[in-house]
Short mmCIF file of C-alpha atoms in Angstrom, two decimals:
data_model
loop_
_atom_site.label_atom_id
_atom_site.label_comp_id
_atom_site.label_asym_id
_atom_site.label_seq_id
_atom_site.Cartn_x
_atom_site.Cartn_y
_atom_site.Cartn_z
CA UNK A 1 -19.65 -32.21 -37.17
CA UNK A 2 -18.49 -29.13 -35.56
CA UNK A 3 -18.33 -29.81 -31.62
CA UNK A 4 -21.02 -26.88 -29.71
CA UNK A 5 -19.33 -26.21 -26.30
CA UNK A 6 -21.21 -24.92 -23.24
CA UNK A 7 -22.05 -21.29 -22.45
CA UNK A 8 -20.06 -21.17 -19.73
CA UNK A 9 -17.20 -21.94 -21.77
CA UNK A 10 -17.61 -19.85 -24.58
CA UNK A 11 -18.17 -16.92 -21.96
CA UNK A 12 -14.66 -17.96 -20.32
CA UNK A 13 -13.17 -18.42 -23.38
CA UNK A 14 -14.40 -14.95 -24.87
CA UNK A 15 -13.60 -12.98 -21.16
CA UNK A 16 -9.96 -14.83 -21.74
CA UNK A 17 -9.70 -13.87 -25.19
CA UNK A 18 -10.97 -10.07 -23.81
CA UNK A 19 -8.07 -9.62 -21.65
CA UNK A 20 -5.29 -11.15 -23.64
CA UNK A 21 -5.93 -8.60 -26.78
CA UNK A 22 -6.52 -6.00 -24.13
CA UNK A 23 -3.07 -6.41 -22.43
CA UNK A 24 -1.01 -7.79 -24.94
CA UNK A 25 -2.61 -7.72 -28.43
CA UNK A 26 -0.15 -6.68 -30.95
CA UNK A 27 2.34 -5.12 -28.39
CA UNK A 28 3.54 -8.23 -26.26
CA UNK A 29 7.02 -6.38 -25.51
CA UNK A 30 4.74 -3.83 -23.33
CA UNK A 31 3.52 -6.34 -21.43
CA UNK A 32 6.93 -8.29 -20.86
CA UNK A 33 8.17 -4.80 -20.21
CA UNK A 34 5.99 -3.80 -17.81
CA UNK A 35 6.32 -7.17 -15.83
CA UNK A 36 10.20 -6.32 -16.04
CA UNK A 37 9.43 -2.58 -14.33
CA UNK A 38 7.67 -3.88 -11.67
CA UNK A 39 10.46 -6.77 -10.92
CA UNK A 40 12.64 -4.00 -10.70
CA UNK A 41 11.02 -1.69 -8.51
CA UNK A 42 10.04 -4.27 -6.77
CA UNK A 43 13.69 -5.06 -5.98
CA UNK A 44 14.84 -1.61 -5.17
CA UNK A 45 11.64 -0.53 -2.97
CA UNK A 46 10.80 -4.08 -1.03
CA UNK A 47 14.12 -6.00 -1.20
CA UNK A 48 17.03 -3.23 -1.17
CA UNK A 49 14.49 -0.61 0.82
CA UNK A 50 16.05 2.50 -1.74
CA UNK A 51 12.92 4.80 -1.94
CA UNK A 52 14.70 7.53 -4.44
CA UNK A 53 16.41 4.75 -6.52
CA UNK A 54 12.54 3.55 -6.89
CA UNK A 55 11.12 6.83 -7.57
CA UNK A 56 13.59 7.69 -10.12
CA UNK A 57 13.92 4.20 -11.86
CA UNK A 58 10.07 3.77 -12.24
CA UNK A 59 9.20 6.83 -14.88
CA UNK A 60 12.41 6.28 -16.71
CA UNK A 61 12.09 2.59 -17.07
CA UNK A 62 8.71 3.35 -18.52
CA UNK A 63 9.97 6.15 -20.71
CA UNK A 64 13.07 3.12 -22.16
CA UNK A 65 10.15 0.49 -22.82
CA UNK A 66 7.80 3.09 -24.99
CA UNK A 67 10.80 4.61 -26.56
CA UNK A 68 11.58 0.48 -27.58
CA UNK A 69 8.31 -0.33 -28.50
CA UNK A 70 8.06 2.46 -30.76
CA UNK A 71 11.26 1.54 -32.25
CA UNK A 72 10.59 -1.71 -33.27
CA UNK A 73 6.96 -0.38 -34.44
CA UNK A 74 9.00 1.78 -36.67
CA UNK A 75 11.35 -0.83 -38.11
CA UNK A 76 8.09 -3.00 -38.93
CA UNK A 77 6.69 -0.48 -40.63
CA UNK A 78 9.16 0.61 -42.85
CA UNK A 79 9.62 -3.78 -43.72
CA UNK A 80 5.62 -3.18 -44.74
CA UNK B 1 0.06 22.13 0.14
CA UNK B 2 -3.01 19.73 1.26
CA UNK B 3 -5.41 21.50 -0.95
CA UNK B 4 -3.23 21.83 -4.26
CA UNK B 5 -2.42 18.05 -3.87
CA UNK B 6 -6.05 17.06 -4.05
CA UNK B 7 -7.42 19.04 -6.78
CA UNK B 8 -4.37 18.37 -8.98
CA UNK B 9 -4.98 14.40 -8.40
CA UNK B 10 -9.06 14.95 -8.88
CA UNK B 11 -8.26 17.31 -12.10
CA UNK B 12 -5.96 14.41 -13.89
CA UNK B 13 -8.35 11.62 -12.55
CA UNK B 14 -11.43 13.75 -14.26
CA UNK B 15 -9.76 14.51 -17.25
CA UNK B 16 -8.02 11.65 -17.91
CA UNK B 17 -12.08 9.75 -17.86
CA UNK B 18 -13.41 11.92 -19.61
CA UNK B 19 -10.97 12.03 -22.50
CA UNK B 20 -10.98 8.19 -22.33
CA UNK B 21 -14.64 7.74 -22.21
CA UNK B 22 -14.83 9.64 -25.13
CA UNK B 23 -12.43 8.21 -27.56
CA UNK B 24 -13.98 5.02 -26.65
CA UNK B 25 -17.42 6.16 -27.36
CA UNK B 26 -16.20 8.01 -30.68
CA UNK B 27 -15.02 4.17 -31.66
CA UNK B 28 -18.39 2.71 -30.75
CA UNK B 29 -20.53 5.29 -32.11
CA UNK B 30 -18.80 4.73 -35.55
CA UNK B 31 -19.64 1.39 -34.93
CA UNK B 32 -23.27 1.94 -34.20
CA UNK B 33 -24.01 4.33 -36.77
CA UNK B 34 -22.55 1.97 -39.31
CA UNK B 35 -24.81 -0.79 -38.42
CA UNK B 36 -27.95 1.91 -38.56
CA UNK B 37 -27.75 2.78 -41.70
CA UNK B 38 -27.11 -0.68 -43.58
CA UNK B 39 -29.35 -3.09 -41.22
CA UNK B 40 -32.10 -0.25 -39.69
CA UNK B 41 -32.22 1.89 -36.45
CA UNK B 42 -34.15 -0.47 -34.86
CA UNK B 43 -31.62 -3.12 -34.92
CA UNK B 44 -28.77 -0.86 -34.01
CA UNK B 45 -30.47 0.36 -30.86
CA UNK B 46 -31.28 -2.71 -29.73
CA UNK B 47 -27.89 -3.70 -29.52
CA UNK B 48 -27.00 -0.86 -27.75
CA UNK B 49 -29.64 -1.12 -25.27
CA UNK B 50 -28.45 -5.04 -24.44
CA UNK B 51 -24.82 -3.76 -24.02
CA UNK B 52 -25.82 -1.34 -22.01
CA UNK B 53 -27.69 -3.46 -19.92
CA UNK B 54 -25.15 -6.01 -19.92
CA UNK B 55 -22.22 -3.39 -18.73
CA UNK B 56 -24.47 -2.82 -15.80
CA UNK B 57 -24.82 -5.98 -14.74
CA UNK B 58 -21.03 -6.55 -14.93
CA UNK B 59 -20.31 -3.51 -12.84
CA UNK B 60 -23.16 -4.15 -10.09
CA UNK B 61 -21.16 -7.96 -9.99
CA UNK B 62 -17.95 -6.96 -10.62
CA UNK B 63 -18.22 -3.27 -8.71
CA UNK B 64 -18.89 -4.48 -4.66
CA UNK B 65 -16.13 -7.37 -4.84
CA UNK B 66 -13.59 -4.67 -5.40
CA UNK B 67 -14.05 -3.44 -1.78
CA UNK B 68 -12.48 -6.79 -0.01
CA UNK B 69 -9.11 -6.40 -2.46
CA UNK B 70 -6.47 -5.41 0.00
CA UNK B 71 -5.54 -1.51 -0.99
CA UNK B 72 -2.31 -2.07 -2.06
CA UNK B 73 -2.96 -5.42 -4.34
CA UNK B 74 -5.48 -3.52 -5.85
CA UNK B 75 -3.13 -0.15 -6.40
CA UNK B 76 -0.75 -2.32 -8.00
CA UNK B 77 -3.09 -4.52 -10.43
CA UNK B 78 -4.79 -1.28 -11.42
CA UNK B 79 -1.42 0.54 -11.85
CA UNK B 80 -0.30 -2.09 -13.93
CA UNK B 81 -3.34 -2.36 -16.25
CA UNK B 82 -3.45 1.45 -16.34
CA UNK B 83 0.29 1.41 -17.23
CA UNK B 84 0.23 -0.97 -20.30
CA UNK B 85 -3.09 0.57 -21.66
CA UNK B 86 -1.55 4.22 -21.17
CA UNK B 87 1.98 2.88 -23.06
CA UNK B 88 -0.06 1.25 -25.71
CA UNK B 89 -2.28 4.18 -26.73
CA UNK B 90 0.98 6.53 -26.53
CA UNK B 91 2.69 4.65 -28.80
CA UNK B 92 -0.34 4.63 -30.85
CA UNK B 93 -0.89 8.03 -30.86
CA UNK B 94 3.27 8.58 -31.52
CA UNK B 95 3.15 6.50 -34.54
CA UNK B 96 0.11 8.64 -36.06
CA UNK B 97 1.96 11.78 -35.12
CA UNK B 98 4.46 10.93 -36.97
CA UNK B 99 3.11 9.98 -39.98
CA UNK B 100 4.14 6.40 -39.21
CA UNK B 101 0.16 5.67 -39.17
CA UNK B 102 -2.63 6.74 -40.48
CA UNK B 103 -4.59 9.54 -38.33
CA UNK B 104 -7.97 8.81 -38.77
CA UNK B 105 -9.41 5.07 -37.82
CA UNK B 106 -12.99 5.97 -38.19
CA UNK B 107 -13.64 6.33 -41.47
CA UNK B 108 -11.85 3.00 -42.16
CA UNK B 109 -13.95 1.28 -39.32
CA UNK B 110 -17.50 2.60 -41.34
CA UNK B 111 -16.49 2.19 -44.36
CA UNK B 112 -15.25 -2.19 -43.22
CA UNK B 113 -18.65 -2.51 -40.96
CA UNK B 114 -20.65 -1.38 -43.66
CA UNK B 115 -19.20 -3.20 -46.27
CA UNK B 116 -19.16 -6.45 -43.79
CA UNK B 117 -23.40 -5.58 -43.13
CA UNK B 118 -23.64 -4.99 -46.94
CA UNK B 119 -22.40 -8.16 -48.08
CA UNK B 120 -24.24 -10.40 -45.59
CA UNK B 121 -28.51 -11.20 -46.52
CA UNK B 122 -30.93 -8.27 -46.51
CA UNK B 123 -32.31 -6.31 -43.78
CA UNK B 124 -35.52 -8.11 -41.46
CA UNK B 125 -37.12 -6.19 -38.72
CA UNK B 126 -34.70 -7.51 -36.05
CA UNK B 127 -31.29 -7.92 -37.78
CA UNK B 128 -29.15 -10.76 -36.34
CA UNK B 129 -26.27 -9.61 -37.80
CA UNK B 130 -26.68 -6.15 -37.10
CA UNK B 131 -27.56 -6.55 -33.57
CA UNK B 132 -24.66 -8.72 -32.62
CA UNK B 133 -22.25 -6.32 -34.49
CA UNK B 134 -24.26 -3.18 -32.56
CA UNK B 135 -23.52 -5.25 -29.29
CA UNK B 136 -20.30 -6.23 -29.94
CA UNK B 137 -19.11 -2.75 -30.52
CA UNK B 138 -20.81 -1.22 -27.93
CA UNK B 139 -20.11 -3.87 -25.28
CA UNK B 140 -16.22 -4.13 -26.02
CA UNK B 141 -15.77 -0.05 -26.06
CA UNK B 142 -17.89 0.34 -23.17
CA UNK B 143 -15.87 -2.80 -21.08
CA UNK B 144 -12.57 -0.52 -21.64
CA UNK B 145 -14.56 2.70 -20.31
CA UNK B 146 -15.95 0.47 -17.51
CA UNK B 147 -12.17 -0.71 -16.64
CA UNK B 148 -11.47 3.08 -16.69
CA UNK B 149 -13.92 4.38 -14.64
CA UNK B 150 -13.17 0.93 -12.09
CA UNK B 151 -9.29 1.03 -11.92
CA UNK B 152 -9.02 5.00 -11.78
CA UNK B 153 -12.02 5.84 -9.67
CA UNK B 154 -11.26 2.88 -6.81
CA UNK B 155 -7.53 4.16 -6.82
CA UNK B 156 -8.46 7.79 -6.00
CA UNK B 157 -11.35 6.45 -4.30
CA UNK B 158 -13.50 8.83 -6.10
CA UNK B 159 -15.58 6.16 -7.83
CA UNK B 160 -18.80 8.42 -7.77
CA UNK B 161 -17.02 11.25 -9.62
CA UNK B 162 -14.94 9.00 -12.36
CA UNK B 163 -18.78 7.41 -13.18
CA UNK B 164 -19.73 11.18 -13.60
CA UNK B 165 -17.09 12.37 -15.75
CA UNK B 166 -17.64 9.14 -18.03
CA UNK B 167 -21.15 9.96 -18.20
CA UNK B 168 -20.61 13.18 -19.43
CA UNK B 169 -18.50 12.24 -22.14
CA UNK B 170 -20.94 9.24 -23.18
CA UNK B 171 -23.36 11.95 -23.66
CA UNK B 172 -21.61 14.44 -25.29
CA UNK B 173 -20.08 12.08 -27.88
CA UNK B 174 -23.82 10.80 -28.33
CA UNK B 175 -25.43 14.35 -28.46
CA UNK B 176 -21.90 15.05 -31.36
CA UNK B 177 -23.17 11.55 -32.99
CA UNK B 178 -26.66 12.68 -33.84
CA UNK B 179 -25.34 16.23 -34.85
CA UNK B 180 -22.82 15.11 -37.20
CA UNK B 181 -24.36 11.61 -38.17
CA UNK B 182 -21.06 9.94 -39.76
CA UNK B 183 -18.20 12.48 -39.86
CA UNK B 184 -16.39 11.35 -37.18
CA UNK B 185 -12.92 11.70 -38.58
CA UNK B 186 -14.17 15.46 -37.52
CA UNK B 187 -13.18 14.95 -34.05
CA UNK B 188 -9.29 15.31 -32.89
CA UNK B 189 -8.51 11.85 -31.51
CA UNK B 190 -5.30 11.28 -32.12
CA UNK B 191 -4.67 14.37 -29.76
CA UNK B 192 -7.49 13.32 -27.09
CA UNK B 193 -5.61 9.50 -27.67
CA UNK B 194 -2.43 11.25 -26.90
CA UNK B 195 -3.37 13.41 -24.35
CA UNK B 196 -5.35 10.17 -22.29
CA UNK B 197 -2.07 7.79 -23.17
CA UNK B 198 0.07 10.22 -20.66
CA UNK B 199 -2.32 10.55 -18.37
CA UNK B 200 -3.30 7.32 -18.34
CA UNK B 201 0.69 6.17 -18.13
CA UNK B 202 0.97 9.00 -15.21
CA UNK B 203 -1.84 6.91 -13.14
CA UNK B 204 -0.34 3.84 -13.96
CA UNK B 205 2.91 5.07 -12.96
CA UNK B 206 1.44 6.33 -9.68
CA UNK B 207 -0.24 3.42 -8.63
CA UNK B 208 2.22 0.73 -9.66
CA UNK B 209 4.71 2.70 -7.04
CA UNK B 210 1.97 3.09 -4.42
CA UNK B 211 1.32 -0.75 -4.52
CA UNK B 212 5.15 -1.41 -4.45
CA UNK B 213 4.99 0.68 -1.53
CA UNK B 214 7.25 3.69 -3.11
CA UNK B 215 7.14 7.18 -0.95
CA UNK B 216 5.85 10.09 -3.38
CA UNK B 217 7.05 13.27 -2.03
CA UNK B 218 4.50 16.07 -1.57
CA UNK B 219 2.00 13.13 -2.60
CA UNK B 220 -0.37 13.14 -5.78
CA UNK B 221 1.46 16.45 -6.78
CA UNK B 222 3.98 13.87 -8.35
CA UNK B 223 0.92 13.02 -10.92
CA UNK B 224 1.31 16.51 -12.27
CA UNK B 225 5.49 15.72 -12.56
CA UNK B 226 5.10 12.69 -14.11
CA UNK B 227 2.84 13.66 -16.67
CA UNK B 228 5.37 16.70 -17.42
CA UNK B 229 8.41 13.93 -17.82
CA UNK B 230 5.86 11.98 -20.48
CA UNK B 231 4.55 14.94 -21.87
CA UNK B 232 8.49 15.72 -22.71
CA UNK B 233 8.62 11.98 -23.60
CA UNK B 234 6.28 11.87 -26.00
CA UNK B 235 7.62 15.13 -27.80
CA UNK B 236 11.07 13.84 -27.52
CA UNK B 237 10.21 10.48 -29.37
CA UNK B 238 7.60 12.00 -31.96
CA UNK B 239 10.16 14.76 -33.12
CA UNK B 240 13.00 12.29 -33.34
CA UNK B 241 10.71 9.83 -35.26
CA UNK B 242 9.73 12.39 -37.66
CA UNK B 243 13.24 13.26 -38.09
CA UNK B 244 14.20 10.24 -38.73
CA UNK B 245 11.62 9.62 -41.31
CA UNK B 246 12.17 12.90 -43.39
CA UNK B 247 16.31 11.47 -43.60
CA UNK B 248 14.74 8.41 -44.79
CA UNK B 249 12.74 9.86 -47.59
CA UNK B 250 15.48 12.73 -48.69
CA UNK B 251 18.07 9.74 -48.94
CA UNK B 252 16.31 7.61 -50.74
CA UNK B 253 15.12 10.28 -53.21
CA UNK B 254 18.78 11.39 -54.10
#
């Protein structure tokens, strides 16, 4: 017999399952990479106080991790 | 300098909901009209009258909480979420581009939901089925305009006018629905997906620095910059891509 769980749960577990597809889905290296960008930035703006090094590192790290995620989306879809 | 720097950050922040709003709706209204004409109008609507009605009571919970988030925890959550929803529908939009995907999702989307409604029992007055598909896609499309309208319009704290903008594109994509019933695949959205990816990505970029404490120089100007250096991105990758591709197929047909 299949086990009913509680509204509340369902709700969580749907909100959960919401957010996951919505930030990582089917492109987890986004997500890793954008956790990675903000490491960094954090490092050079909060830790080494470098305000330019920040500025400039932030849109070209972003630019690096689409250019790799598109990459990689390539190479899987020339394997298909 | 003052008065360029706001109307350049309220032009993105407009244009960058409005373009989002609709894409989304374009996705849900395939969705809707789908479910109308396999399980009845009256079953469709109702789903998108309880989604509806659900989204509002999400924002009015959701909406007021926002307000005790210190600024710059909420500038860098939103910046975040803004920047990995702007690089995903990029590279989305750079695949299709291309030719690495197909162009056109909508017809694919009606032509699965109505073969998923067609397969399942007959129509009733009030359609289970139909209704929770109607909800479903209306619900989940209008969540991601919701998050939109939330993240960009509490960052620029122009809530009122990101609400508005949305608005207008719900009912423009709904006034387009009812003209041209199901041809969808009519409307441009790999270039509106594009076009709201590096916007998007621009915002995200933006807030991301502001919560990490980064100076801007001449302030929300930089917006217009940074979606210049992904504008050049995004050219750079889908021309290389495409290169890349038409090598592929001339070696392989030698």
């Amino acid at each position: 017999m299949r086990l009913r769980r509680s509204l509340p749960f369902r709700v969580a577990k749907g909100f959960a399952i919401f957010w996951w597809d919505f930030l990582v889905g089917d492109t987890p290296e986004l997500f890793v990479a954008a956790l990675a960008i903000v490491g960094i930035i954090a490092l050079c703006r909060v830790v080494w106080r470098i305000n330019v090094l920040a500025l400039v590192a932030l849109p070209v790290l972003c630019v690096l991790a689409l250019a790799l995620s598109v990459r990689r989306a390539q190479r899987q879809l020339r394997k298909e | 300098m003052m008065a360029v720097s706001v109307s350049s950050g309220t032009f993105v922040l407009v244009l960058a909901v409005f373009l989002a709003s609709g894409v989304e709706m374009v996705e849900a209204l395939t969705i809707v009209l789908a479910v109308g004409h396999t399980r009845g109008w009256r079953t469709s609507l109702y789903g998108v009258a309880s989604a509806l009605g659900a989204l509002v009571v999400l924002v009015a919970l959701v909406g007021p909480a926002l307000v005790r988030v210190p600024l710059s925890t909420l500038h860098l959550v939103i910046g975040f979420v803004l920047l990995i929803f702007g690089m995903q529908w990029l590279r989305k939009s750079i695949l299709r581009s291309s030719n690495l995907k197909a162009k056109h999702d909508e017809d694919e989307i009606y032509r699965a939901t109505v073969a998923e409604l067609a397969s399942s029992e007959p129509r009733r007055r009030l359609d289970r089925i139909g209704f929770v598909v109607s909800f479903k896609g209306v619900f989940l499309e209008g969540l991601e305009v919701v998050i939109i309208v939330i993240t960009l319009g509490s960052s620029a704290h122009r809530i009122g006018l990101a609400a508005l903008a949305a608005g207008a594109a719900v009912l423009l994509v709904t006034a387009l629905g009812v003209v041209v019933a199901k041809q969808l695949n009519r409307v441009p959205e790999n270039a509106l997906k594009m076009s709201v990816g590096i916007m998007l990505m621009s915002y995200g970029t933006y807030w991301t620095g502001e919560g990490l404490h980064v100076r801007w120089p001449g302030g929300d100007v930089w917006l217009l910059i940074l979606v210049g250096i992904y504008l050049f991105a995004t050219w750079f990758l889908v021309a290389s891509l495409r290169r890349g591709e038409e090598a592929l197929a001339a070696s392989s047909s030698r």
